Tab-separated table of C-alpha atoms in Angstrom:
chain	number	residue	atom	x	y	z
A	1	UNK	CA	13.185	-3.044	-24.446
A	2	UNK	CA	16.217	-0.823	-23.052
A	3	UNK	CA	14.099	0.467	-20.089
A	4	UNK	CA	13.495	-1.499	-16.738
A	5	UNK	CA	9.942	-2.370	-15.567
A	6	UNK	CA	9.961	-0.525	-12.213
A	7	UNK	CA	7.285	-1.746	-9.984
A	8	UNK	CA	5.930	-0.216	-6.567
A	9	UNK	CA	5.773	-2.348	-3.385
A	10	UNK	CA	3.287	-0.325	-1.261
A	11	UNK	CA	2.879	-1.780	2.229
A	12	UNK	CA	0.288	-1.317	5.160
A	13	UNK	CA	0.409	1.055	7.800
A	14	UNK	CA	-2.891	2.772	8.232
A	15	UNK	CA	-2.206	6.703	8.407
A	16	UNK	CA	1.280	6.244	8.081
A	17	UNK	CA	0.599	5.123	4.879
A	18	UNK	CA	-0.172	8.219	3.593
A	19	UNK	CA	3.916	8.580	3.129
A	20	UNK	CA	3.457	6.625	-0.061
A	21	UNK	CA	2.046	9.951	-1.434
A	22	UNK	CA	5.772	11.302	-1.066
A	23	UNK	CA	6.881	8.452	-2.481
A	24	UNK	CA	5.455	8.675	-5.263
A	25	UNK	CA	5.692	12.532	-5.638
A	26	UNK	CA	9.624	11.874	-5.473
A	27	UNK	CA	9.688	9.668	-8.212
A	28	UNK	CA	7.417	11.493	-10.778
A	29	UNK	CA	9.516	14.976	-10.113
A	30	UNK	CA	12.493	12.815	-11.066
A	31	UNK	CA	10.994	11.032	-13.912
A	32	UNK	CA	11.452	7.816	-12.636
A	33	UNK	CA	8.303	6.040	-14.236
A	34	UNK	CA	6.022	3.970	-12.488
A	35	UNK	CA	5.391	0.979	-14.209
A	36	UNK	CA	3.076	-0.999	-12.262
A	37	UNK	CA	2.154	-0.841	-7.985
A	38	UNK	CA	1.235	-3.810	-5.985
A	39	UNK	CA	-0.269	-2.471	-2.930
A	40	UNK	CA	-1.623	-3.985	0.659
A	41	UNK	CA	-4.356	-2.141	2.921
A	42	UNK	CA	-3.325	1.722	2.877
A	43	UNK	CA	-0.735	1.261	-0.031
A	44	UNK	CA	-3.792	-0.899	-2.113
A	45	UNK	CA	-5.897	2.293	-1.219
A	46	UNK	CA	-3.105	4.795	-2.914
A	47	UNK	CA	-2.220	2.514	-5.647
A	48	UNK	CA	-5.647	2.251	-7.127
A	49	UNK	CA	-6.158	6.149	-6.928
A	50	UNK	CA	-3.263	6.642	-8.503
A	51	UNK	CA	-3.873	4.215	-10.951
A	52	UNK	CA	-7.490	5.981	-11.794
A	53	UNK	CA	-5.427	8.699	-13.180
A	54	UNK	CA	-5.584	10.899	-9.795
A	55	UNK	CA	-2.690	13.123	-10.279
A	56	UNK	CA	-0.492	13.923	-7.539
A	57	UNK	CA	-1.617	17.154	-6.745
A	58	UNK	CA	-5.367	15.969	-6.064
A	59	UNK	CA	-3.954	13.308	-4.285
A	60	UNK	CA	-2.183	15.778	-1.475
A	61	UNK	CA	-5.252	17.510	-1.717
A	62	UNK	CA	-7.885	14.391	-0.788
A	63	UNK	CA	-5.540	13.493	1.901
A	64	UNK	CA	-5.105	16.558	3.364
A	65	UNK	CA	-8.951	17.338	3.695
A	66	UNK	CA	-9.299	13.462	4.855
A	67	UNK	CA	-11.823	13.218	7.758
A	68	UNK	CA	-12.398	9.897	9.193
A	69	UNK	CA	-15.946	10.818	10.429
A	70	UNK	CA	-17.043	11.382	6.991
A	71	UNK	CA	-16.205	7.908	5.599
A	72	UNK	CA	-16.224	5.211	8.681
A	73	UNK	CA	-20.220	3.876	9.299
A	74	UNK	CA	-20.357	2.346	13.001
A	75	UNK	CA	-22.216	-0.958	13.165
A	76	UNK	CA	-23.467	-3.072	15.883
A	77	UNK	CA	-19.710	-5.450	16.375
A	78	UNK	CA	-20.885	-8.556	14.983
A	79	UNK	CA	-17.603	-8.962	12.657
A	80	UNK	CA	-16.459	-5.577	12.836
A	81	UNK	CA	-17.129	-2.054	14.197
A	82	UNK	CA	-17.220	-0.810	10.970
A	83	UNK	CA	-19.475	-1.821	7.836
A	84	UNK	CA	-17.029	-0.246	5.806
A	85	UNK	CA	-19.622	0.415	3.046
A	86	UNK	CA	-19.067	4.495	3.337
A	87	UNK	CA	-15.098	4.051	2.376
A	88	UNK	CA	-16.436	1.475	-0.418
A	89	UNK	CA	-18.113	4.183	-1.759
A	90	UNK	CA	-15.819	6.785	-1.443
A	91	UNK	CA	-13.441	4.239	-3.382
A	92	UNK	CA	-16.072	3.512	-6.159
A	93	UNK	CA	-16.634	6.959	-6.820
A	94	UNK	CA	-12.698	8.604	-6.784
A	95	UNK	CA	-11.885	5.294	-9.165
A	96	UNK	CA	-15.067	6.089	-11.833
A	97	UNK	CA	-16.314	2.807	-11.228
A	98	UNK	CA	-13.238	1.227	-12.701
A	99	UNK	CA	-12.360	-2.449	-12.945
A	100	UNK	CA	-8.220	-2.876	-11.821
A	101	UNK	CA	-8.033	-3.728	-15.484
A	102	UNK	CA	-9.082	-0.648	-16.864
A	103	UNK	CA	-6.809	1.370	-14.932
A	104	UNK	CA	-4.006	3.157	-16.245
A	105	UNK	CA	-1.199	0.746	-15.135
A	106	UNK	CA	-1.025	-2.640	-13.580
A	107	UNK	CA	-2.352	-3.071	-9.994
A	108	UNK	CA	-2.356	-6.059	-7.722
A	109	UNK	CA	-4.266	-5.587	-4.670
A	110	UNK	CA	-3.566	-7.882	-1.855
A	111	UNK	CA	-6.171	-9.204	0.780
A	112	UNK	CA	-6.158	-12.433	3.387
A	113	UNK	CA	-8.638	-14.992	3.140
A	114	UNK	CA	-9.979	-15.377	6.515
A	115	UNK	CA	-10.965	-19.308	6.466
A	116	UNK	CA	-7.528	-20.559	4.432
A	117	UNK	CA	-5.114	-17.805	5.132
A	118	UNK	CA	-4.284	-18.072	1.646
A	119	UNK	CA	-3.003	-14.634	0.110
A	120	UNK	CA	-5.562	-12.978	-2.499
A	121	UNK	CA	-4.440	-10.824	-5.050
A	122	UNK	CA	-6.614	-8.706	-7.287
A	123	UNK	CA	-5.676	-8.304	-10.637
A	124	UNK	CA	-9.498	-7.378	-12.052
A	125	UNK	CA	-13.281	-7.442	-11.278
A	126	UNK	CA	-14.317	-4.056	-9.526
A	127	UNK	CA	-11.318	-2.094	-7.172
A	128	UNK	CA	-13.578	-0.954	-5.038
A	129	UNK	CA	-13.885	-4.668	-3.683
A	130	UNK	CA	-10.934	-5.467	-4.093
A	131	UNK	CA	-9.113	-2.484	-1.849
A	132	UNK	CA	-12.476	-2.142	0.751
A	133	UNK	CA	-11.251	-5.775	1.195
A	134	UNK	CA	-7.976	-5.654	1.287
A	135	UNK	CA	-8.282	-2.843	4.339
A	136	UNK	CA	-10.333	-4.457	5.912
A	137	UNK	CA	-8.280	-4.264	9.315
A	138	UNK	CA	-9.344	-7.964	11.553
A	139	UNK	CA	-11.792	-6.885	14.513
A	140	UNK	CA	-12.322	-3.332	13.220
A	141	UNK	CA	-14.242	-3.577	9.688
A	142	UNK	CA	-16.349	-5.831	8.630
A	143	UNK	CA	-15.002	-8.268	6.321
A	144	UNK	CA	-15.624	-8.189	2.722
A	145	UNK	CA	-17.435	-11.140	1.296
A	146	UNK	CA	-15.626	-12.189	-2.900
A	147	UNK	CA	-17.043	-14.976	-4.852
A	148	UNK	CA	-17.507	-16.815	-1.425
A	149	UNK	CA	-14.219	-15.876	-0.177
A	150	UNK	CA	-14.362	-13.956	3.515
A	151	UNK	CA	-11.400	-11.418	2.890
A	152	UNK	CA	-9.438	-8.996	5.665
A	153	UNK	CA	-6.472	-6.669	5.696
A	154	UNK	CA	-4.244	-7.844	3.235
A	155	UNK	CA	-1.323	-7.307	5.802
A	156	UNK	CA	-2.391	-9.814	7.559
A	157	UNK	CA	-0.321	-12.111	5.366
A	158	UNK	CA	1.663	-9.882	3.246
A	159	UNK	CA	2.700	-6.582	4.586
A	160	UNK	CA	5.047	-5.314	2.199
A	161	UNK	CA	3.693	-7.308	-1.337
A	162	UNK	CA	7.445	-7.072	-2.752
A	163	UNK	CA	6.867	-10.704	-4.029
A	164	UNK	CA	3.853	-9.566	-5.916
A	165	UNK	CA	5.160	-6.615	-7.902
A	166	UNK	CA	7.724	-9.317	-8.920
A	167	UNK	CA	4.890	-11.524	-10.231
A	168	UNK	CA	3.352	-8.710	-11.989
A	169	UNK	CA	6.844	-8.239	-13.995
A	170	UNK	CA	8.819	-6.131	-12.269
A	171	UNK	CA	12.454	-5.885	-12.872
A	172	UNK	CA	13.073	-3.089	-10.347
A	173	UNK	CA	11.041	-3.098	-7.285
A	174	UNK	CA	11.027	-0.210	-4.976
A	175	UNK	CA	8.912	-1.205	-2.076
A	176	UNK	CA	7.862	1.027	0.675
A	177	UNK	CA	7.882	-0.052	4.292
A	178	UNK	CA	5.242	2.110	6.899
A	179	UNK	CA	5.403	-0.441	9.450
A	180	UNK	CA	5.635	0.410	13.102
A	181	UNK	CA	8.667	0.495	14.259
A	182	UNK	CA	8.321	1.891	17.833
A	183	UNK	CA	5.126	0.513	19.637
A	184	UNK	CA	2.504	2.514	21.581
A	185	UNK	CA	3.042	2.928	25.038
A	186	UNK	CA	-0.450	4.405	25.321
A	187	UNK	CA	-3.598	2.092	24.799
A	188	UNK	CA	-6.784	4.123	25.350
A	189	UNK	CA	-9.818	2.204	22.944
A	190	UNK	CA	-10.564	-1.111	21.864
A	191	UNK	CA	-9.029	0.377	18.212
A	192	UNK	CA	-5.759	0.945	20.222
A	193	UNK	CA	-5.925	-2.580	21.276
A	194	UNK	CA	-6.206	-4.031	17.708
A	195	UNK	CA	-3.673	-2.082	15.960
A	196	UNK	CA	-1.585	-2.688	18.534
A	197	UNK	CA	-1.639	-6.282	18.506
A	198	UNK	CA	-1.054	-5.982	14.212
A	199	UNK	CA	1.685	-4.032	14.625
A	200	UNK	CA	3.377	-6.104	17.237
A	201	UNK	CA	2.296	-9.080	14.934
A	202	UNK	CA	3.777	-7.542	12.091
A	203	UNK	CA	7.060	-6.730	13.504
A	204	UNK	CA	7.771	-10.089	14.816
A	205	UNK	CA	6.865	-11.665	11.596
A	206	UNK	CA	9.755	-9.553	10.107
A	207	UNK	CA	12.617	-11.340	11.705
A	208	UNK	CA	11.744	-14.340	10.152
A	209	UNK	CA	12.652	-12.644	7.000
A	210	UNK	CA	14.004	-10.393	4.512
A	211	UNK	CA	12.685	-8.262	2.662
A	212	UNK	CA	14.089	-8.898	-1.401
A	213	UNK	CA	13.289	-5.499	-3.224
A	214	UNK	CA	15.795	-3.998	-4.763
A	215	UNK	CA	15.275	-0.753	-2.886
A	216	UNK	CA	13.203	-0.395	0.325
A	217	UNK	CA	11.775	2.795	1.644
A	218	UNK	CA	11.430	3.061	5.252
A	219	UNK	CA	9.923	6.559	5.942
A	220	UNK	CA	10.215	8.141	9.495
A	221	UNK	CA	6.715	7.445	10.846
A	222	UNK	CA	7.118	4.367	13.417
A	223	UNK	CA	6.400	7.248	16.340
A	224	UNK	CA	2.819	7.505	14.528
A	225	UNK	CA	-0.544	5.258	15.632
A	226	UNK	CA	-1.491	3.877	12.574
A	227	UNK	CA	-4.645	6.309	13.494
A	228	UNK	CA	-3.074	9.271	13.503
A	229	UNK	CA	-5.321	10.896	10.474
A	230	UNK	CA	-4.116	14.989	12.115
A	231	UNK	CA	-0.573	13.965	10.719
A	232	UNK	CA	-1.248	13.738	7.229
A	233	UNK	CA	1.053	16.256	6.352
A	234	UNK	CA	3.890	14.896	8.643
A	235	UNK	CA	3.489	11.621	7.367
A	236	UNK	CA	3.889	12.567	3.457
A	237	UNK	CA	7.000	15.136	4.080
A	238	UNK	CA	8.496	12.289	5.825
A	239	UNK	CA	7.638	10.072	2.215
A	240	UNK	CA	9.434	12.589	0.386
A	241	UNK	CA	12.007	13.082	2.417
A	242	UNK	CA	13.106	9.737	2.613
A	243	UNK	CA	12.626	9.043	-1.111
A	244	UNK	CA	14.564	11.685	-1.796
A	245	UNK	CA	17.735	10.346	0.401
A	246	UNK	CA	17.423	6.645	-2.112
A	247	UNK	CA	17.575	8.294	-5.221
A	248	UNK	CA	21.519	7.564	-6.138
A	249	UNK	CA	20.138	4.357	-4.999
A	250	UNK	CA	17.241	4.149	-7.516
A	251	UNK	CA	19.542	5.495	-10.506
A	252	UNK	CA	21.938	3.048	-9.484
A	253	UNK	CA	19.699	-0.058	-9.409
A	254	UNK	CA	18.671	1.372	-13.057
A	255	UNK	CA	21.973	1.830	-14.714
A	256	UNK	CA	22.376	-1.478	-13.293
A	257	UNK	CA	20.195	-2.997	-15.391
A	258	UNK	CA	20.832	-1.551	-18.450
A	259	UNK	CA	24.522	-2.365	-17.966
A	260	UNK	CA	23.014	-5.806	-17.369
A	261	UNK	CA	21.040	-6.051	-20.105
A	262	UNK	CA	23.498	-4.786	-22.624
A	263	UNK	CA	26.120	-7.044	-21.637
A	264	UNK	CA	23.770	-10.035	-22.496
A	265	UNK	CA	23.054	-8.507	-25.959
A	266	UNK	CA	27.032	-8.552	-26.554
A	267	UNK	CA	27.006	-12.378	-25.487
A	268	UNK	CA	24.506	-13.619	-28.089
């Protein structure tokens, strides 16, 4: 082999997660190959499209006609304001009914299991469970029930699953933060309130440590709610616009390991 495996990192963020549609239109315009994606929540959502042979173009398309009102089902709050079985649907359907095995590259999907905290990862059975469970955001959609396992958001546990595109065989691992950087000053719903409290949550959990990719993405979207489905457009530009800043970076990191490698075939 005289070719890295490069592996995606695709973390949760809600809308802002949209930016890993840049991301990945970056890459594929400069024919750096996408080997496999681990993805968490919004990124799980991406990865799995993509990896149903979606290509980029009706990607940016889906997103840009994306209307929440089309895919959320309100429930009496029990669990969750949201049954969630709409976007499981609309999942099933834009992934043919695929197992994550039968998709064109290798996908881990992340989720949290509620009772153990334990991190889940997907790496078959049906993606439609797997990614309705692993965005299943705490307090907002009901969670998803797997082979007795109560499953939420995956980044719950596991924001950016860096550590899981590594397990998957990545040598390279270009991960993709969408965190919120800059919290809300303006609470209005109940939705507001939960977010919130994740994001908040989330960024504390980051000081306690580093990410390890070998590149990390950090696209220009902290000043958007992780509801903020009317900047879809925004929030990819600002994918590709970052992406596009790290690709010395990404070449780098490449040449790297080819230099690497062929050093250790002169030492044998």
């Amino acid at each position: 082999m005289n070719k890295p495996i490069i592996g995606l990192a695709l973390g949760s963020g809600g809308a802002r997660g949209f930016a890993h549609l840049g991301v990945i239109k970056v890459l594929l315009e400069n024919k750096i190959p996408i080997d496999l994606i681990a993805g968490t929540s919004m990124g799980s959502l991406v990865a799995s499209f993509y990896g149903a042979g979606l290509d980029i173009d009706r990607l940016y398309k889906l997103a840009l006609a994306f209307k929440r009102k089309y895919y959320l089902d309100f429930t009496v709050p029990k669990m969750g304001f949201i049954a969630g079985k709409r976007v499981k649907e609309l999942i099933r359907v834009f992934t043919h009914g695929k197992n994550i095995e039968q998709l064109d590259i290798p996908i881990g999907i992340v989720a949290t299991d509620l009772l153990t905290g334990e991190k889940v990862v997907f790496r078959d059975g049906p993606v439609a469970d797997a990614v309705r469970a692993s965005i299943a955001i705490p307090g907002i959609f009901v969670p998803e029930k797997i082979e007795g396992r109560i499953l939420v958001d995956g980044g719950v546990i596991d924001r950016v699953p860096i550590s899981v595109a590594k397990d998957m065989g990545a040598d390279i691992v270009i991960a993709v933060d969408v965190s919120h950087v800059k919290i809300n000053e303006e609470v209005s719903s109940i939705f507001d309130v939960i977010l919130q409290s994740i994001d908040i949550m989330q960024k504390e959990l980051v000081k306690y440590g580093e990410f390890s990719s070998d590149i990390m993405i950090r696209p220009h979207v902290g000043h958007y709610s992780a509801r903020a489905f009317t900047n879809i457009e925004d929030i990819i530009l600002a994918g590709e616009e970052e992406t596009r800043k790290h690709l010395p970076a990404i070449q780098e990191a490449i040449a790297k390991w080819k230099e690497s490698l062929l050093n250790e075939e002169k030492e044998k």
